[in-house]
mmCIF file of C-alpha atoms and ligand atoms in Angstrom:
data_model
loop_
_atom_site.group_PDB
_atom_site.id
_atom_site.type_symbol
_atom_site.label_atom_id
_atom_site.label_comp_id
_atom_site.label_asym_id
_atom_site.label_seq_id
_atom_site.Cartn_x
_atom_site.Cartn_y
_atom_site.Cartn_z
ATOM 1 C CA UNK A 635 40.411 -62.434 -2.449
ATOM 2 C CA UNK A 636 43.503 -64.383 -1.669
ATOM 3 C CA UNK A 637 44.664 -67.588 -3.209
ATOM 4 C CA UNK A 638 47.760 -69.465 -2.386
ATOM 5 C CA UNK A 639 47.306 -72.183 -4.967
ATOM 6 C CA UNK A 640 49.151 -71.723 -8.212
ATOM 7 C CA UNK A 641 50.090 -74.293 -10.755
ATOM 8 C CA UNK A 642 53.273 -72.463 -11.736
ATOM 9 C CA UNK A 643 55.441 -73.317 -8.785
ATOM 10 C CA UNK A 644 58.800 -72.845 -10.398
ATOM 11 C CA UNK A 645 61.779 -70.536 -10.078
ATOM 12 C CA UNK A 646 60.419 -68.147 -12.682
ATOM 13 C CA UNK A 647 57.527 -67.196 -10.470
ATOM 14 C CA UNK A 648 57.346 -63.718 -9.050
ATOM 15 C CA UNK A 649 57.070 -64.118 -5.283
ATOM 16 C CA UNK A 650 53.597 -63.313 -4.007
ATOM 17 C CA UNK A 651 52.020 -63.145 -7.449
ATOM 18 C CA UNK A 652 49.519 -65.888 -8.122
ATOM 19 C CA UNK A 653 48.698 -65.350 -11.782
ATOM 20 C CA UNK A 654 50.350 -63.391 -14.553
ATOM 21 C CA UNK A 655 47.980 -62.658 -17.428
ATOM 22 C CA UNK A 656 49.392 -61.138 -20.610
ATOM 23 C CA UNK A 657 47.075 -59.146 -22.855
ATOM 24 C CA UNK A 658 48.200 -59.026 -26.467
ATOM 25 C CA UNK A 659 46.876 -58.309 -29.926
ATOM 26 C CA UNK A 660 47.794 -58.986 -33.511
ATOM 27 C CA UNK A 661 47.947 -55.286 -34.277
ATOM 28 C CA UNK A 662 47.509 -51.853 -32.737
ATOM 29 C CA UNK A 663 44.315 -49.896 -32.346
ATOM 30 C CA UNK A 664 42.014 -52.819 -31.596
ATOM 31 C CA UNK A 665 41.408 -51.748 -27.991
ATOM 32 C CA UNK A 666 43.948 -54.042 -26.328
ATOM 33 C CA UNK A 667 44.957 -51.488 -23.678
ATOM 34 C CA UNK A 668 41.343 -50.514 -23.021
ATOM 35 C CA UNK A 669 40.373 -54.150 -22.523
ATOM 36 C CA UNK A 670 43.432 -54.798 -20.301
ATOM 37 C CA UNK A 671 42.544 -51.771 -18.133
ATOM 38 C CA UNK A 672 38.965 -52.929 -17.751
ATOM 39 C CA UNK A 673 39.919 -56.507 -16.951
ATOM 40 C CA UNK A 674 42.227 -55.190 -14.211
ATOM 41 C CA UNK A 675 39.526 -52.860 -12.862
ATOM 42 C CA UNK A 676 36.864 -55.607 -13.009
ATOM 43 C CA UNK A 677 39.047 -57.949 -10.992
ATOM 44 C CA UNK A 678 39.711 -55.189 -8.439
ATOM 45 C CA UNK A 679 35.979 -54.471 -8.132
ATOM 46 C CA UNK A 680 35.482 -58.126 -7.204
ATOM 47 C CA UNK A 681 37.991 -57.747 -4.400
ATOM 48 C CA UNK A 682 41.061 -59.297 -6.003
ATOM 49 C CA UNK A 683 44.514 -57.836 -5.417
ATOM 50 C CA UNK A 684 45.521 -56.648 -8.877
ATOM 51 C CA UNK A 685 48.587 -55.164 -10.517
ATOM 52 C CA UNK A 686 48.852 -53.791 -14.033
ATOM 53 C CA UNK A 687 52.145 -53.611 -15.856
ATOM 54 C CA UNK A 688 52.132 -51.449 -18.956
ATOM 55 C CA UNK A 689 54.798 -52.990 -21.164
ATOM 56 C CA UNK A 690 53.429 -51.460 -24.371
ATOM 57 C CA UNK A 691 56.568 -49.523 -25.156
ATOM 58 C CA UNK A 692 55.223 -48.250 -28.466
ATOM 59 C CA UNK A 693 52.187 -46.578 -26.974
ATOM 60 C CA UNK A 694 51.921 -46.808 -23.205
ATOM 61 C CA UNK A 695 48.442 -45.654 -22.244
ATOM 62 C CA UNK A 696 47.633 -47.241 -18.890
ATOM 63 C CA UNK A 697 48.931 -44.297 -16.855
ATOM 64 C CA UNK A 698 46.505 -42.039 -18.707
ATOM 65 C CA UNK A 699 43.646 -44.524 -18.494
ATOM 66 C CA UNK A 700 44.089 -44.676 -14.714
ATOM 67 C CA UNK A 701 44.787 -40.957 -14.243
ATOM 68 C CA UNK A 702 48.361 -41.398 -13.048
ATOM 69 C CA UNK A 703 50.100 -39.934 -16.106
ATOM 70 C CA UNK A 704 53.101 -37.789 -15.227
ATOM 71 C CA UNK A 705 53.258 -39.044 -11.641
ATOM 72 C CA UNK A 706 56.770 -39.723 -10.424
ATOM 73 C CA UNK A 707 57.630 -43.186 -9.236
ATOM 74 C CA UNK A 708 59.247 -43.459 -5.809
ATOM 75 C CA UNK A 709 61.763 -46.085 -4.692
ATOM 76 C CA UNK A 710 62.503 -47.593 -1.306
ATOM 77 C CA UNK A 711 65.967 -47.731 0.282
ATOM 78 C CA UNK A 712 66.883 -50.862 -1.679
ATOM 79 C CA UNK A 713 65.974 -49.084 -4.916
ATOM 80 C CA UNK A 714 62.857 -51.135 -5.403
ATOM 81 C CA UNK A 715 60.143 -49.188 -7.168
ATOM 82 C CA UNK A 716 56.877 -48.473 -5.410
ATOM 83 C CA UNK A 717 54.071 -48.890 -7.958
ATOM 84 C CA UNK A 718 51.431 -46.212 -8.349
ATOM 85 C CA UNK A 719 47.908 -47.045 -7.243
ATOM 86 C CA UNK A 720 44.658 -45.989 -8.831
ATOM 87 C CA UNK A 721 41.110 -47.317 -8.460
ATOM 88 C CA UNK A 722 42.454 -50.193 -6.387
ATOM 89 C CA UNK A 723 44.972 -51.309 -9.040
ATOM 90 C CA UNK A 724 48.749 -51.140 -8.594
ATOM 91 C CA UNK A 725 50.228 -49.674 -11.747
ATOM 92 C CA UNK A 726 53.691 -49.710 -13.211
ATOM 93 C CA UNK A 727 54.076 -48.172 -16.640
ATOM 94 C CA UNK A 728 56.979 -47.543 -18.915
ATOM 95 C CA UNK A 729 55.416 -44.067 -19.306
ATOM 96 C CA UNK A 730 56.208 -43.307 -15.664
ATOM 97 C CA UNK A 731 59.717 -44.698 -16.000
ATOM 98 C CA UNK A 732 61.165 -42.971 -19.057
ATOM 99 C CA UNK A 733 60.335 -39.915 -21.103
ATOM 100 C CA UNK A 734 57.705 -40.152 -23.793
ATOM 101 C CA UNK A 735 58.946 -41.943 -26.895
ATOM 102 C CA UNK A 736 62.330 -42.866 -25.408
ATOM 103 C CA UNK A 737 61.638 -46.589 -25.374
ATOM 104 C CA UNK A 738 60.574 -46.688 -29.007
ATOM 105 C CA UNK A 739 64.031 -47.504 -30.328
ATOM 106 C CA UNK A 740 64.832 -50.112 -27.708
ATOM 107 C CA UNK A 741 65.572 -53.638 -28.782
ATOM 108 C CA UNK A 742 66.923 -56.829 -27.210
ATOM 109 C CA UNK A 743 69.064 -56.329 -24.099
ATOM 110 C CA UNK A 744 67.833 -52.855 -23.064
ATOM 111 C CA UNK A 745 64.256 -53.923 -23.451
ATOM 112 C CA UNK A 746 64.925 -57.120 -21.556
ATOM 113 C CA UNK A 747 66.674 -55.196 -18.755
ATOM 114 C CA UNK A 748 63.866 -52.693 -18.401
ATOM 115 C CA UNK A 749 61.213 -55.367 -18.399
ATOM 116 C CA UNK A 750 63.183 -57.267 -15.760
ATOM 117 C CA UNK A 751 63.258 -54.143 -13.624
ATOM 118 C CA UNK A 752 59.558 -53.464 -14.059
ATOM 119 C CA UNK A 753 58.665 -57.033 -13.184
ATOM 120 C CA UNK A 754 61.178 -57.905 -10.510
ATOM 121 C CA UNK A 755 62.205 -54.624 -8.895
ATOM 122 C CA UNK A 756 58.703 -53.394 -8.358
ATOM 123 C CA UNK A 757 57.172 -53.806 -4.924
ATOM 124 C CA UNK A 758 54.024 -55.514 -6.128
ATOM 125 C CA UNK A 759 53.300 -57.166 -2.784
ATOM 126 C CA UNK A 760 50.847 -60.046 -2.785
ATOM 127 C CA UNK A 761 48.748 -60.092 -5.936
ATOM 128 C CA UNK A 762 46.064 -62.434 -7.157
ATOM 129 C CA UNK A 763 46.594 -61.163 -10.699
ATOM 130 C CA UNK A 764 49.253 -59.219 -12.529
ATOM 131 C CA UNK A 765 47.904 -58.042 -15.878
ATOM 132 C CA UNK A 766 50.618 -57.291 -18.446
ATOM 133 C CA UNK A 767 49.668 -55.008 -21.338
ATOM 134 C CA UNK A 768 51.918 -56.151 -24.189
ATOM 135 C CA UNK A 769 52.858 -54.172 -27.283
ATOM 136 C CA UNK A 770 50.825 -55.137 -30.357
ATOM 137 C CA UNK A 771 52.138 -57.810 -32.664
ATOM 138 C CA UNK A 772 54.894 -60.270 -32.057
ATOM 139 C CA UNK A 773 58.236 -59.080 -30.810
ATOM 140 C CA UNK A 774 60.976 -58.728 -28.232
ATOM 141 C CA UNK A 775 58.737 -57.890 -25.269
ATOM 142 C CA UNK A 776 56.638 -61.018 -25.732
ATOM 143 C CA UNK A 777 59.793 -63.096 -25.988
ATOM 144 C CA UNK A 778 61.439 -61.481 -22.953
ATOM 145 C CA UNK A 779 58.341 -61.885 -20.847
ATOM 146 C CA UNK A 780 58.140 -65.577 -21.574
ATOM 147 C CA UNK A 781 61.823 -65.962 -20.688
ATOM 148 C CA UNK A 782 61.660 -63.930 -17.489
ATOM 149 C CA UNK A 783 58.642 -65.314 -15.707
ATOM 150 C CA UNK A 784 56.007 -68.004 -15.775
ATOM 151 C CA UNK A 785 53.043 -66.511 -17.524
ATOM 152 C CA UNK A 786 49.789 -68.160 -16.511
ATOM 153 C CA UNK A 787 48.241 -67.356 -19.864
ATOM 154 C CA UNK A 788 47.383 -64.758 -22.446
ATOM 155 C CA UNK A 789 44.296 -62.988 -23.670
ATOM 156 C CA UNK A 790 44.256 -61.905 -27.309
ATOM 157 C CA UNK A 791 42.194 -58.869 -28.239
ATOM 158 C CA UNK A 792 40.967 -58.413 -31.796
ATOM 159 C CA UNK A 793 38.365 -56.632 -33.854
ATOM 160 C CA UNK A 794 36.054 -58.549 -36.192
ATOM 161 C CA UNK A 795 37.620 -57.597 -39.524
ATOM 162 C CA UNK A 796 39.268 -60.371 -41.486
ATOM 163 C CA UNK A 797 42.527 -58.416 -41.758
ATOM 164 C CA UNK A 798 42.687 -58.124 -37.969
ATOM 165 C CA UNK A 799 42.114 -61.848 -37.645
ATOM 166 C CA UNK A 800 45.062 -62.643 -39.891
ATOM 167 C CA UNK A 801 47.265 -60.791 -37.387
ATOM 168 C CA UNK A 802 45.614 -62.628 -34.515
ATOM 169 C CA UNK A 803 46.732 -65.899 -36.003
ATOM 170 C CA UNK A 804 50.333 -64.663 -36.006
ATOM 171 C CA UNK A 805 50.095 -63.518 -32.375
ATOM 172 C CA UNK A 806 48.509 -66.814 -31.429
ATOM 173 C CA UNK A 807 51.268 -68.812 -33.138
ATOM 174 C CA UNK A 808 53.984 -66.780 -31.409
ATOM 175 C CA UNK A 809 52.404 -67.249 -27.979
ATOM 176 C CA UNK A 810 52.195 -70.964 -28.597
ATOM 177 C CA UNK A 811 55.870 -71.016 -29.586
ATOM 178 C CA UNK A 812 56.852 -69.218 -26.387
ATOM 179 C CA UNK A 813 54.769 -71.717 -24.395
ATOM 180 C CA UNK A 814 52.318 -69.123 -23.141
ATOM 181 C CA UNK A 815 48.874 -70.748 -23.073
ATOM 182 C CA UNK A 816 46.124 -68.721 -24.717
ATOM 183 C CA UNK A 817 43.269 -68.411 -22.228
ATOM 184 C CA UNK A 818 40.897 -66.811 -24.662
ATOM 185 C CA UNK A 819 40.111 -64.175 -27.197
ATOM 186 C CA UNK A 820 38.157 -60.950 -26.717
ATOM 187 C CA UNK A 821 36.450 -59.497 -29.754
ATOM 188 C CA UNK A 822 36.282 -55.737 -29.319
ATOM 189 C CA UNK A 823 34.199 -53.255 -31.320
ATOM 190 C CA UNK A 824 32.036 -56.270 -32.245
ATOM 191 C CA UNK A 825 28.915 -54.317 -33.046
ATOM 192 C CA UNK A 826 27.182 -51.004 -32.654
ATOM 193 C CA UNK A 827 23.990 -51.103 -30.686
ATOM 194 C CA UNK A 828 21.242 -49.139 -32.440
ATOM 195 C CA UNK A 829 18.698 -47.154 -30.400
ATOM 196 C CA UNK A 830 16.013 -49.796 -31.084
ATOM 197 C CA UNK A 831 18.247 -52.411 -29.419
ATOM 198 C CA UNK A 832 19.280 -54.186 -32.613
ATOM 199 C CA UNK A 833 22.960 -54.756 -33.386
ATOM 200 C CA UNK A 834 24.794 -53.368 -36.376
ATOM 201 C CA UNK A 835 27.887 -55.478 -37.120
ATOM 202 C CA UNK A 836 29.755 -52.671 -38.816
ATOM 203 C CA UNK A 837 33.095 -54.485 -38.981
ATOM 204 C CA UNK A 838 31.671 -57.843 -40.003
ATOM 205 C CA UNK A 839 30.380 -60.734 -37.956
ATOM 206 C CA UNK A 840 31.553 -64.063 -36.644
ATOM 207 C CA UNK A 841 35.295 -63.839 -37.358
ATOM 208 C CA UNK A 842 36.542 -64.197 -33.788
ATOM 209 C CA UNK A 843 34.027 -66.959 -33.117
ATOM 210 C CA UNK A 844 35.261 -68.915 -36.109
ATOM 211 C CA UNK A 845 38.885 -68.421 -35.049
ATOM 212 C CA UNK A 846 38.082 -69.511 -31.497
ATOM 213 C CA UNK A 847 36.354 -72.646 -32.758
ATOM 214 C CA UNK A 848 39.134 -73.498 -35.185
ATOM 215 C CA UNK A 849 41.865 -73.122 -32.572
ATOM 216 C CA UNK A 850 39.781 -74.461 -29.708
ATOM 217 C CA UNK A 851 40.207 -71.350 -27.574
ATOM 218 C CA UNK A 852 37.515 -69.632 -25.555
ATOM 219 C CA UNK A 853 35.748 -66.586 -26.968
ATOM 220 C CA UNK A 854 35.743 -64.629 -23.717
ATOM 221 C CA UNK A 855 33.452 -61.869 -24.874
ATOM 222 C CA UNK A 856 32.216 -59.571 -27.592
ATOM 223 C CA UNK A 857 32.420 -55.934 -26.610
ATOM 224 C CA UNK A 858 30.255 -53.396 -28.458
ATOM 225 C CA UNK A 859 31.670 -50.173 -29.843
ATOM 226 C CA UNK A 860 30.289 -47.345 -27.743
ATOM 227 C CA UNK A 861 30.916 -43.690 -27.180
ATOM 228 C CA UNK A 862 31.128 -44.397 -23.437
ATOM 229 C CA UNK A 863 34.079 -46.725 -23.942
ATOM 230 C CA UNK A 864 36.065 -44.172 -25.898
ATOM 231 C CA UNK A 865 35.207 -41.409 -23.428
ATOM 232 C CA UNK A 866 36.230 -43.451 -20.403
ATOM 233 C CA UNK A 867 39.668 -44.124 -21.903
ATOM 234 C CA UNK A 868 40.244 -40.441 -22.493
ATOM 235 C CA UNK A 869 38.679 -39.546 -19.155
ATOM 236 C CA UNK A 870 41.145 -41.521 -17.061
ATOM 237 C CA UNK A 871 38.729 -43.978 -15.459
ATOM 238 C CA UNK A 872 38.083 -47.490 -16.779
ATOM 239 C CA UNK A 873 34.574 -47.929 -18.137
ATOM 240 C CA UNK A 874 33.568 -50.635 -15.648
ATOM 241 C CA UNK A 875 34.006 -47.967 -12.962
ATOM 242 C CA UNK A 876 32.975 -44.869 -14.912
ATOM 243 C CA UNK A 877 29.761 -46.278 -16.404
ATOM 244 C CA UNK A 878 29.197 -49.715 -14.900
ATOM 245 C CA UNK A 879 25.703 -50.122 -16.368
ATOM 246 C CA UNK A 880 26.706 -49.432 -19.971
ATOM 247 C CA UNK A 881 26.529 -52.381 -22.414
ATOM 248 C CA UNK A 882 30.302 -52.386 -22.972
ATOM 249 C CA UNK A 883 30.983 -52.411 -19.229
ATOM 250 C CA UNK A 884 28.632 -55.334 -18.700
ATOM 251 C CA UNK A 885 30.280 -57.237 -21.547
ATOM 252 C CA UNK A 886 33.729 -56.541 -20.067
ATOM 253 C CA UNK A 887 32.679 -57.718 -16.602
ATOM 254 C CA UNK A 888 31.253 -60.905 -18.105
ATOM 255 C CA UNK A 889 34.409 -61.463 -20.189
ATOM 256 C CA UNK A 890 36.477 -61.114 -16.999
ATOM 257 C CA UNK A 891 34.335 -63.702 -15.223
ATOM 258 C CA UNK A 892 34.809 -66.103 -18.108
ATOM 259 C CA UNK A 893 38.549 -65.397 -18.029
ATOM 260 C CA UNK A 894 38.712 -66.256 -14.338
ATOM 261 C CA UNK A 895 36.963 -69.550 -15.088
ATOM 262 C CA UNK A 896 39.561 -70.257 -17.750
ATOM 263 C CA UNK A 897 42.426 -69.426 -15.382
ATOM 264 C CA UNK A 898 40.835 -71.640 -12.805
ATOM 265 C CA UNK A 899 40.519 -74.509 -15.240
ATOM 266 C CA UNK A 900 44.083 -73.958 -16.319
ATOM 267 C CA UNK A 901 45.487 -73.890 -12.822
ATOM 268 C CA UNK A 902 43.164 -76.674 -11.716
ATOM 269 C CA UNK A 903 42.717 -74.871 -8.509
ATOM 270 C CA UNK A 904 39.921 -73.264 -6.591
ATOM 271 C CA UNK A 905 39.906 -69.581 -7.315
ATOM 272 C CA UNK A 906 36.691 -68.061 -6.024
ATOM 273 C CA UNK A 907 34.232 -67.606 -8.878
ATOM 274 C CA UNK A 908 33.542 -63.935 -9.485
HETATM 275 P P1 ADP B 1199 45.319 -50.636 -28.591
HETATM 276 O O1 ADP B 1199 45.854 -50.840 -27.204
HETATM 277 O O2 ADP B 1199 44.890 -51.923 -29.234
HETATM 278 O O3 ADP B 1199 46.230 -49.840 -29.470
HETATM 279 P P2 ADP B 1199 43.456 -48.816 -27.347
HETATM 280 O O4 ADP B 1199 42.967 -49.592 -26.181
HETATM 281 O O5 ADP B 1199 44.477 -47.750 -27.096
HETATM 282 O O6 ADP B 1199 43.974 -49.790 -28.496
HETATM 283 O O7 ADP B 1199 42.169 -48.199 -28.069
HETATM 284 C C1 ADP B 1199 42.257 -47.394 -29.219
HETATM 285 C C2 ADP B 1199 41.138 -46.346 -29.183
HETATM 286 O O8 ADP B 1199 39.892 -46.980 -29.369
HETATM 287 C C3 ADP B 1199 41.044 -45.589 -27.858
HETATM 288 O O9 ADP B 1199 40.701 -44.257 -28.109
HETATM 289 C C4 ADP B 1199 39.916 -46.306 -27.128
HETATM 290 O O10 ADP B 1199 39.259 -45.459 -26.197
HETATM 291 C C5 ADP B 1199 39.000 -46.678 -28.285
HETATM 292 N N1 ADP B 1199 38.204 -47.874 -28.035
HETATM 293 C C6 ADP B 1199 38.647 -49.107 -27.669
HETATM 294 N N2 ADP B 1199 37.623 -49.977 -27.578
HETATM 295 C C7 ADP B 1199 36.488 -49.286 -27.874
HETATM 296 C C8 ADP B 1199 35.095 -49.628 -27.947
HETATM 297 N N3 ADP B 1199 34.641 -50.869 -27.711
HETATM 298 N N4 ADP B 1199 34.210 -48.620 -28.274
HETATM 299 C C9 ADP B 1199 34.645 -47.366 -28.545
HETATM 300 N N5 ADP B 1199 35.940 -46.986 -28.493
HETATM 301 C C10 ADP B 1199 36.855 -47.935 -28.172
#
């Protein structure tokens, strides 16, 4: 898949990268990184050129989710970093750049400098999509990202509980303030599918839908809580590849298709429909 059209034709664009999609959440533990990994893998399955930047300095997990944890990054003669590649996705993670936990204390300028390096000194090549896994909440990384490059839009991941949705509102407000359009919301761990096929809404029902309606953003998908999803994260292969026929994988593929439609609408351009 290759697309030359991009609405963000300004100096903050990364050369060769058509769309930058940030994946954020109001708080940690809602499955943001898992959803980001599966969006990236779903796009790659469809033939798109995809990069994944793990900017979650508080808990980088993409290297593990793509089985490239502990791999050393190589640089070319101009000291540009060559990203790792796994399951068709180019990966650059803070976990491969610095020792575990080192980035936790970073603030302001150091964070900004490192993010700049990860974005601009990485040999991404031509990409249809660069997915950026943000830290949870609202903070320096989100701010830096919006200052450094044109972000096509953001996806917010949440769980159905009301407390999680309060945090979503904060994340949403911050993204709006930094002029990053919100492309949609993914509700993760929406329900547990019982053996008879019925759905048990263990964390409550309808919260993300109500939020989406109130704020006029797209509800991209509702992903069930499944053992397969947890196992795939630990197993180092995104669920859409590890167990493509599982209910969570199908919901993630569908959410990705809806996301592409949103990006397309946003860019007012003709991206091929997945
Ligand atoms: P976050 O990035 O929001 O902190 P993670 O993506 O790291 O969250 O997910 C937290 C944990 O929950 C991981 O162990 C992950 O495998 C698991 N998980 C995420 N989504 C699901 C789901 N739908 N069903 C079961 N386990 C899930």
